[in-house]
Coordinates of C-alpha atoms and ligand atoms in Angstrom, one line a residue:
X1 CA 0.2 0.0 0.1
X2 CA 1.7 3.1 -1.4
X3 CA -0.1 5.3 1.4
X4 CA 1.0 3.1 4.4
X5 CA 4.7 3.0 2.8
X6 CA 4.8 6.9 2.8
X7 CA 3.7 7.0 6.4
X8 CA 6.8 4.8 7.2
X9 CA 8.9 7.2 4.8
X10 CA 9.6 4.7 2.2
X11 CA 10.0 5.5 -1.2
X12 CA 6.9 5.5 -3.4
X13 CA 6.3 6.0 -7.4
X14 CA 4.6 9.1 -6.5
X15 CA 3.0 11.3 -3.5
X16 CA 0.0 9.5 -2.2
X17 CA -3.1 11.4 -1.7
X18 CA -6.4 11.2 0.0
X19 CA -8.7 14.2 1.1
X20 CA -10.1 14.8 4.9
X21 CA -14.0 14.7 4.7
X22 CA -13.6 13.1 1.5
X23 CA -16.8 11.1 1.9
X24 CA -19.7 13.7 2.4
X25 CA -22.3 16.1 0.7
X26 CA -20.4 17.5 -2.5
X27 CA -21.3 14.1 -3.6
X28 CA -24.6 13.3 -4.8
X29 CA -24.0 9.7 -4.3
X30 CA -23.4 10.2 -0.7
X31 CA -26.4 12.4 -0.2
X32 CA -28.4 9.4 -1.9
X33 CA -27.4 7.0 0.7
X34 CA -28.1 9.7 3.5
X35 CA -31.4 9.8 2.5
X36 CA -31.9 6.0 2.3
X37 CA -30.5 5.9 6.0
X38 CA -32.7 8.8 7.3
X39 CA -30.3 10.7 9.0
X40 CA -26.4 11.3 9.5
X41 CA -26.2 9.5 12.7
X42 CA -28.5 6.6 11.3
X43 CA -25.8 6.3 8.5
X44 CA -23.1 6.3 11.0
X45 CA -25.0 3.3 12.6
X46 CA -25.7 1.2 9.5
X47 CA -22.5 -0.5 8.7
X48 CA -23.8 -1.6 5.5
X49 CA -24.6 1.8 4.2
X50 CA -21.4 3.6 5.9
X51 CA -19.2 0.9 3.9
X52 CA -20.7 2.2 0.8
X53 CA -20.1 5.9 1.5
X54 CA -16.7 5.0 2.6
X55 CA -15.8 3.4 -0.5
X56 CA -17.2 6.2 -2.7
X57 CA -14.4 8.5 -2.7
X58 CA -12.1 5.8 -3.7
X59 CA -14.3 4.6 -6.3
X60 CA -15.2 8.4 -7.7
X61 CA -11.9 10.1 -7.1
X62 CA -9.0 7.5 -7.1
X63 CA -7.6 8.4 -3.6
X64 CA -4.8 6.0 -2.1
X65 CA -6.7 5.7 1.3
X66 CA -10.4 5.4 2.5
X67 CA -11.1 7.1 5.8
X68 CA -13.8 5.2 7.7
X69 CA -17.2 7.0 7.8
X70 CA -18.4 8.0 11.5
X71 CA -17.8 11.1 13.5
X72 CA -15.8 11.7 16.5
X73 CA -18.7 12.3 18.3
X74 CA -20.1 8.6 18.7
X75 CA -17.5 8.4 21.7
X76 CA -19.4 10.7 23.9
X77 CA -22.6 9.6 22.7
X78 CA -21.8 6.0 24.1
X79 CA -20.6 7.5 27.0
X80 CA -23.8 8.6 27.9
X81 CA -24.5 12.0 26.2
X82 CA -27.2 11.7 23.9
X83 CA -26.4 13.6 20.4
X84 CA -28.4 15.2 17.5
X85 CA -27.3 16.7 14.5
X86 CA -29.3 19.5 13.8
X87 CA -29.4 20.4 9.9
X88 CA -27.8 23.7 9.7
X89 CA -26.7 23.9 13.2
X90 CA -24.3 20.8 13.6
X91 CA -24.0 18.8 16.3
X92 CA -25.8 18.9 19.7
X93 CA -25.8 17.3 23.3
X94 CA -28.9 17.3 25.7
X95 CA -26.7 17.0 28.4
X96 CA -23.3 18.7 28.9
X97 CA -20.4 18.0 31.3
X98 CA -20.2 21.2 33.7
X99 CA -19.4 19.7 37.5
X100 CA -17.9 16.8 38.7
X101 CA -21.1 15.2 39.2
X102 CA -21.5 15.3 35.2
X103 CA -18.1 13.7 35.0
X104 CA -18.8 11.1 37.6
X105 CA -21.8 9.9 35.4
X106 CA -19.9 9.4 32.1
X107 CA -20.1 5.8 31.2
X108 CA -16.8 3.6 31.0
X109 CA -15.7 1.4 28.7
X110 CA -17.8 3.2 26.1
X111 CA -15.6 1.9 23.4
X112 CA -16.8 -1.8 24.0
X113 CA -20.2 -0.5 22.3
X114 CA -19.0 1.2 19.4
X115 CA -19.7 -2.1 17.3
X116 CA -21.1 -0.3 14.6
X117 CA -17.7 1.5 13.7
X118 CA -15.8 -1.9 14.2
X119 CA -18.1 -3.9 11.7
X120 CA -17.8 -0.7 9.2
X121 CA -13.9 -1.4 9.1
X122 CA -14.2 -4.7 8.6
X123 CA -16.6 -4.6 6.2
X124 CA -14.8 -2.1 4.3
X125 CA -11.4 -3.8 4.8
X126 CA -12.8 -6.8 2.9
X127 CA -14.2 -4.6 -0.3
X128 CA -11.3 -2.1 -0.4
X129 CA -8.8 -3.1 -3.3
X130 CA -5.6 -4.4 -1.5
X131 CA -3.3 -1.6 -2.7
X132 CA -5.7 1.0 -1.0
X133 CA -5.3 2.0 2.7
X134 CA -8.1 2.0 5.4
X135 CA -7.9 4.9 7.9
X136 CA -9.6 4.7 11.5
X137 CA -9.8 7.9 13.5
X138 CA -11.2 9.5 16.6
X139 CA -11.4 13.2 18.0
X140 CA -8.8 14.3 20.5
X141 CA -9.7 14.5 24.1
X142 CA -9.8 18.1 24.0
X143 CA -11.7 18.4 21.0
X144 CA -14.3 16.1 22.3
X145 CA -14.4 17.8 25.8
X146 CA -14.9 20.9 24.0
X147 CA -18.5 19.5 22.5
X148 CA -19.2 17.7 25.9
X149 CA -18.7 21.0 27.7
X150 CA -20.5 23.7 25.5
X151 CA -23.3 21.2 24.4
X152 CA -22.6 22.2 20.8
X153 CA -19.8 23.9 18.3
X154 CA -18.9 27.2 19.8
X155 CA -16.6 30.1 18.7
X156 CA -15.6 31.3 22.1
X157 CA -15.5 27.9 24.1
X158 CA -16.8 29.7 27.1
X159 CA -17.7 26.9 29.2
X160 CA -14.5 24.8 28.5
X161 CA -11.9 27.7 29.0
X162 CA -13.6 28.7 32.4
X163 CA -13.3 25.1 33.4
X164 CA -9.9 24.8 32.3
X165 CA -8.8 28.0 34.4
X166 CA -10.9 27.8 37.2
X167 CA -11.2 24.0 37.7
X168 CA -8.4 22.4 35.6
X169 CA -8.4 19.1 37.7
X170 CA -12.1 18.8 36.6
X171 CA -11.1 19.2 33.1
X172 CA -8.0 16.9 33.5
X173 CA -10.5 14.1 34.8
X174 CA -12.7 14.4 31.7
X175 CA -9.5 14.5 29.3
X176 CA -8.3 11.3 30.8
X177 CA -11.4 9.4 30.9
X178 CA -11.6 10.1 27.3
X179 CA -7.9 9.4 26.7
X180 CA -8.5 5.6 28.4
X181 CA -11.6 5.4 25.9
X182 CA -9.6 6.6 23.0
X183 CA -6.8 4.0 23.6
X184 CA -9.3 1.3 23.5
X185 CA -11.4 2.5 20.6
X186 CA -8.3 3.0 18.3
X187 CA -7.0 -0.7 19.4
X188 CA -10.1 -2.1 18.5
X189 CA -10.2 -0.1 15.1
X190 CA -7.0 -1.6 14.5
X191 CA -8.2 -4.9 15.3
X192 CA -10.9 -4.7 13.2
X193 CA -8.9 -3.8 10.0
X194 CA -7.8 0.0 10.1
X195 CA -4.4 0.2 8.3
X196 CA -3.7 3.3 10.1
X197 CA -5.2 5.8 12.6
X198 CA -5.7 9.6 13.1
X199 CA -6.7 11.9 15.8
X200 CA -8.2 15.2 15.0
X201 CA -7.5 18.0 17.1
X202 CA -10.0 20.6 15.4
X203 CA -9.9 22.8 18.2
X204 CA -6.5 22.8 19.1
X205 CA -6.1 26.4 17.9
X206 CA -8.6 27.5 20.6
X207 CA -5.7 27.6 23.2
X208 CA -2.6 29.5 24.0
X209 CA 0.4 27.6 24.1
X210 CA 1.1 26.3 27.3
X211 CA -2.5 25.3 27.8
X212 CA -2.2 23.6 24.7
X213 CA 0.8 21.7 25.4
X214 CA -0.9 20.8 28.9
X215 CA -4.4 20.2 28.0
X216 CA -4.2 18.7 24.8
X217 CA -1.2 17.7 23.3
X218 CA -0.1 15.8 26.4
X219 CA -3.2 13.5 25.6
X220 CA -2.4 13.0 22.0
X221 CA 1.0 11.9 22.8
X222 CA -0.3 9.7 25.6
X223 CA -2.7 7.8 23.1
X224 CA 0.0 8.1 20.2
X225 CA 2.3 6.2 22.3
X226 CA 0.0 3.4 23.6
X227 CA -1.2 2.6 20.1
X228 CA 3.0 2.6 19.0
X229 CA 3.7 0.3 21.8
X230 CA 0.8 -2.0 21.3
X231 CA 0.9 -1.8 17.2
X232 CA 4.2 -0.8 16.3
X233 CA 3.5 -1.5 12.6
X234 CA 0.2 0.6 12.6
X235 CA 0.9 4.2 11.4
X236 CA -0.3 7.1 13.7
X237 CA -1.4 10.5 12.3
X238 CA -1.9 13.5 14.8
X239 CA -3.8 16.5 13.2
X240 CA -3.9 19.6 15.6
X241 CA -5.7 22.4 13.7
X242 CA -4.6 26.3 14.0
X243 CA -0.9 25.6 16.4
X244 CA 1.4 27.0 13.7
X245 CA 3.0 29.3 15.9
X246 CA 3.8 26.4 18.6
X247 CA 5.5 23.7 15.9
X248 CA 8.8 24.2 17.6
X249 CA 7.2 22.5 21.0
X250 CA 5.8 19.5 18.9
X251 CA 7.5 16.2 20.3
X252 CA 6.0 12.9 21.0
X253 CA 6.1 9.0 19.4
X254 CA 4.0 8.9 16.4
X255 CA 4.4 9.0 12.4
X256 CA 2.5 11.2 10.4
X257 CA 1.9 15.4 11.2
X258 CA -1.2 17.0 9.8
X259 CA -0.3 20.2 8.4
X260 CA -3.6 22.6 8.6
X261 CA -3.6 25.1 5.6
X262 CA -3.2 28.0 8.3
X263 CA 0.6 26.7 8.5
X264 CA 3.0 27.6 6.1
X265 CA 4.0 24.3 4.6
X266 CA 8.1 25.3 4.6
X267 CA 7.7 26.4 8.6
X268 CA 6.4 22.9 9.0
X269 CA 9.2 21.2 7.1
X270 CA 11.7 23.3 8.8
X271 CA 10.5 22.4 12.2
X272 CA 9.1 19.0 12.0
X273 CA 9.8 17.5 8.4
X274 CA 13.0 15.7 9.3
X275 CA 11.1 13.9 12.4
X276 CA 7.8 13.4 10.9
X277 CA 6.1 12.3 7.6
X278 CA 4.1 15.6 6.7
X279 CA 0.7 15.5 5.2
X280 CA -1.2 18.3 3.8
X281 CA -1.9 21.1 3.3
X282 CA -3.9 22.6 0.5
X283 CA -6.4 25.1 1.4
X284 CA -9.8 23.7 0.8
X285 CA -11.3 26.8 -0.8
X286 CA -8.5 26.7 -3.7
X287 CA -10.8 23.6 -4.9
X288 CA -13.5 26.1 -6.0
X289 CA -10.9 27.4 -8.9
X290 CA -8.8 25.2 -11.0
X291 CA -6.3 27.7 -11.7
X292 CA -6.0 28.6 -7.7
X293 CA -6.0 24.8 -7.0
X294 CA -2.9 24.2 -9.4
X295 CA -1.0 27.0 -7.9
X296 CA -1.2 25.6 -4.5
X297 CA -0.7 21.8 -5.5
X298 CA 2.7 23.6 -7.6
X299 CA 3.6 25.7 -4.3
X300 CA 3.4 22.5 -2.0
X301 CA 5.0 20.1 -4.4
X302 CA 7.9 22.8 -4.6
X303 CA 8.4 22.7 -0.8
X304 CA 8.1 18.9 -0.3
X305 CA 9.5 17.9 -3.4
X306 CA 9.4 14.2 -4.8
X307 CA 11.5 12.6 -1.7
X308 CA 10.0 10.3 0.4
X309 CA 8.3 11.8 3.7
X310 CA 5.0 13.9 2.4
X311 CA 1.4 12.7 2.0
X312 CA -0.8 14.9 -0.2
X313 CA -4.0 16.0 1.4
X314 CA -6.3 19.2 2.2
X315 CA -5.3 21.4 5.4
X316 CA -8.9 20.7 6.6
X317 CA -11.9 19.0 5.4
X318 CA -13.7 19.0 1.7
X319 CA -16.5 22.0 1.8
X320 CA -20.0 20.6 0.8
X321 CA -20.0 22.9 -2.1
X322 CA -16.9 22.0 -4.0
X323 CA -17.0 20.7 -7.3
X324 CA -16.2 17.2 -7.4
X325 CA -14.5 17.3 -10.6
X326 CA -11.9 19.7 -9.2
X327 CA -11.4 16.8 -6.7
X328 CA -10.9 14.1 -9.2
X329 CA -8.6 16.5 -11.1
X330 CA -6.6 17.3 -7.7
X331 CA -5.8 13.5 -7.4
X332 CA -4.7 13.2 -10.6
X333 CA -2.7 16.5 -11.1
X334 CA -0.8 15.5 -7.7
X335 CA -0.1 11.9 -8.9
X336 CA 1.1 13.2 -12.2
X337 CA 3.1 16.1 -11.0
X338 CA 4.9 14.0 -8.3
X339 CA 5.8 11.0 -10.2
X340 CA 9.1 10.0 -9.7
Ligands
CP3_1 O1 -14.6 11.6 5.1 C1 -14.0 11.5 5.9 O2 -13.7 12.4 6.4 C2 -14.8 10.8 7.0 C3 -15.8 11.0 7.8 C4 -15.8 12.4 8.9 C5 -16.9 12.9 9.4 N1 -16.6 13.9 10.4 C6 -18.2 13.0 8.7 C7 -19.2 13.9 8.7 C8 -14.8 12.7 10.0 C9 -13.4 12.0 9.9 C10 -15.2 13.4 10.8 C11 -14.6 14.1 11.8 C12 -15.1 15.2 12.6 N2 -16.6 15.5 12.9 C13 -14.5 16.2 13.1 C14 -13.0 16.3 13.2 C15 -12.4 16.8 11.7 C16 -12.7 18.3 11.5 O3 -13.6 18.4 10.5 O4 -12.3 19.2 12.0 C17 -15.2 17.3 14.0 C18 -14.8 18.4 14.5 C19 -16.7 16.6 13.8 C20 -17.9 17.4 14.4 C21 -18.8 17.4 13.3 N3 -19.6 16.1 12.8 C22 -19.8 18.5 13.2 C23 -19.1 19.9 13.6 C24 -20.6 18.3 11.9 C25 -21.4 19.3 11.5 C26 -20.6 20.2 10.5 C27 -21.2 20.1 8.9 O5 -20.2 19.9 8.0 O6 -22.2 20.1 8.7 C28 -20.2 17.0 11.7 C29 -21.2 16.3 10.8 C30 -20.6 15.4 9.9 N4 -19.5 14.6 9.9 C31 -20.7 15.5 8.3 C32 -20.2 14.3 7.6 C33 -20.2 14.0 6.7 C34 -22.0 15.9 7.7 C35 -23.3 15.4 8.3 C36 -24.3 15.6 6.9 O7 -24.6 14.5 6.2 O8 -25.2 16.4 7.0

């Protein structure tokens, strides 16, 4: 698998590529299956349909890896927080974690109940071509905690930050509970067929540097070290979004560092390129325009070159209104321009 070879910094015939959020609303095929499922969460629960949408971008775009179709928020859901996706508004939890009593009520061993995710992984792996990799994933403890504490997406992270500064021990207890669940969750994903695993820290950039290192990166590293110890051959990818200013403080035991689009790729290469394989980082909005897209590709490949150590991706997820033809063209373009 060229994607897995690249994660291990082995020589590959071209730079492999996949796209964050490559399964989703920009594909009419996805919308058709989602309609059949009824709701987004019902689609996550139905392994047969989730397998179908996981495979769609591999067939349509010819990317080098599939990422399992699910959501980071199924973990808090199984920890006892009822979840709803409200159209136009995003995810909402009816219960929140604000007090130590709330935290104590969180269920343990939730990862054992995520059988629909494991079923989707094994079903997908059995249908996926042998040369395509299958990626499992989870959210970071900090990013999951913000949803559990706020109850929904947030621009200010009011309750999470209040807890961080006024009751750090409570926040840490929640983060540690999540960390234990996520270790078990990624382990079972690997056992079910994931060839690599990725941790999404989408709201990394909400925190100042020292708070970030203490309340998020520390737990990301703990999860990564646990996986590397138990599954040394499975690549671990970490994606902290919005921390371009803290790259000199990034360390730990993992394979691939996901570079978001707001981080200059040369800066990531300078600080981290010799230690970690870099993944990224085309600004997704460049896909609105073919010329802007090609300029972005050329810039990234001019920095990362054709040497081992780079996986092409967007610097954040596909947007629902991006033209699919441009996504297809991107995959072909990267493959041609990076061919050794
Ligand atoms: O193709 C893939 O990348 C795999 C599937 C995937 C989804 N969510 C499906 C999804 C992955 C990897 C995620 C991760 C995820 N979910 C993150 C981290 C990555 C990131 O984008 O920063 C976060 C923060 C979430 C939480 C979440 N899920 C939000 C905020 C939303 C609503 C926002 C929106 O785009 O509407 C979701 C819903 C969601 N997750 C959709 C999909 C395809 C859209 C649901 C729909 O069909 O309406």
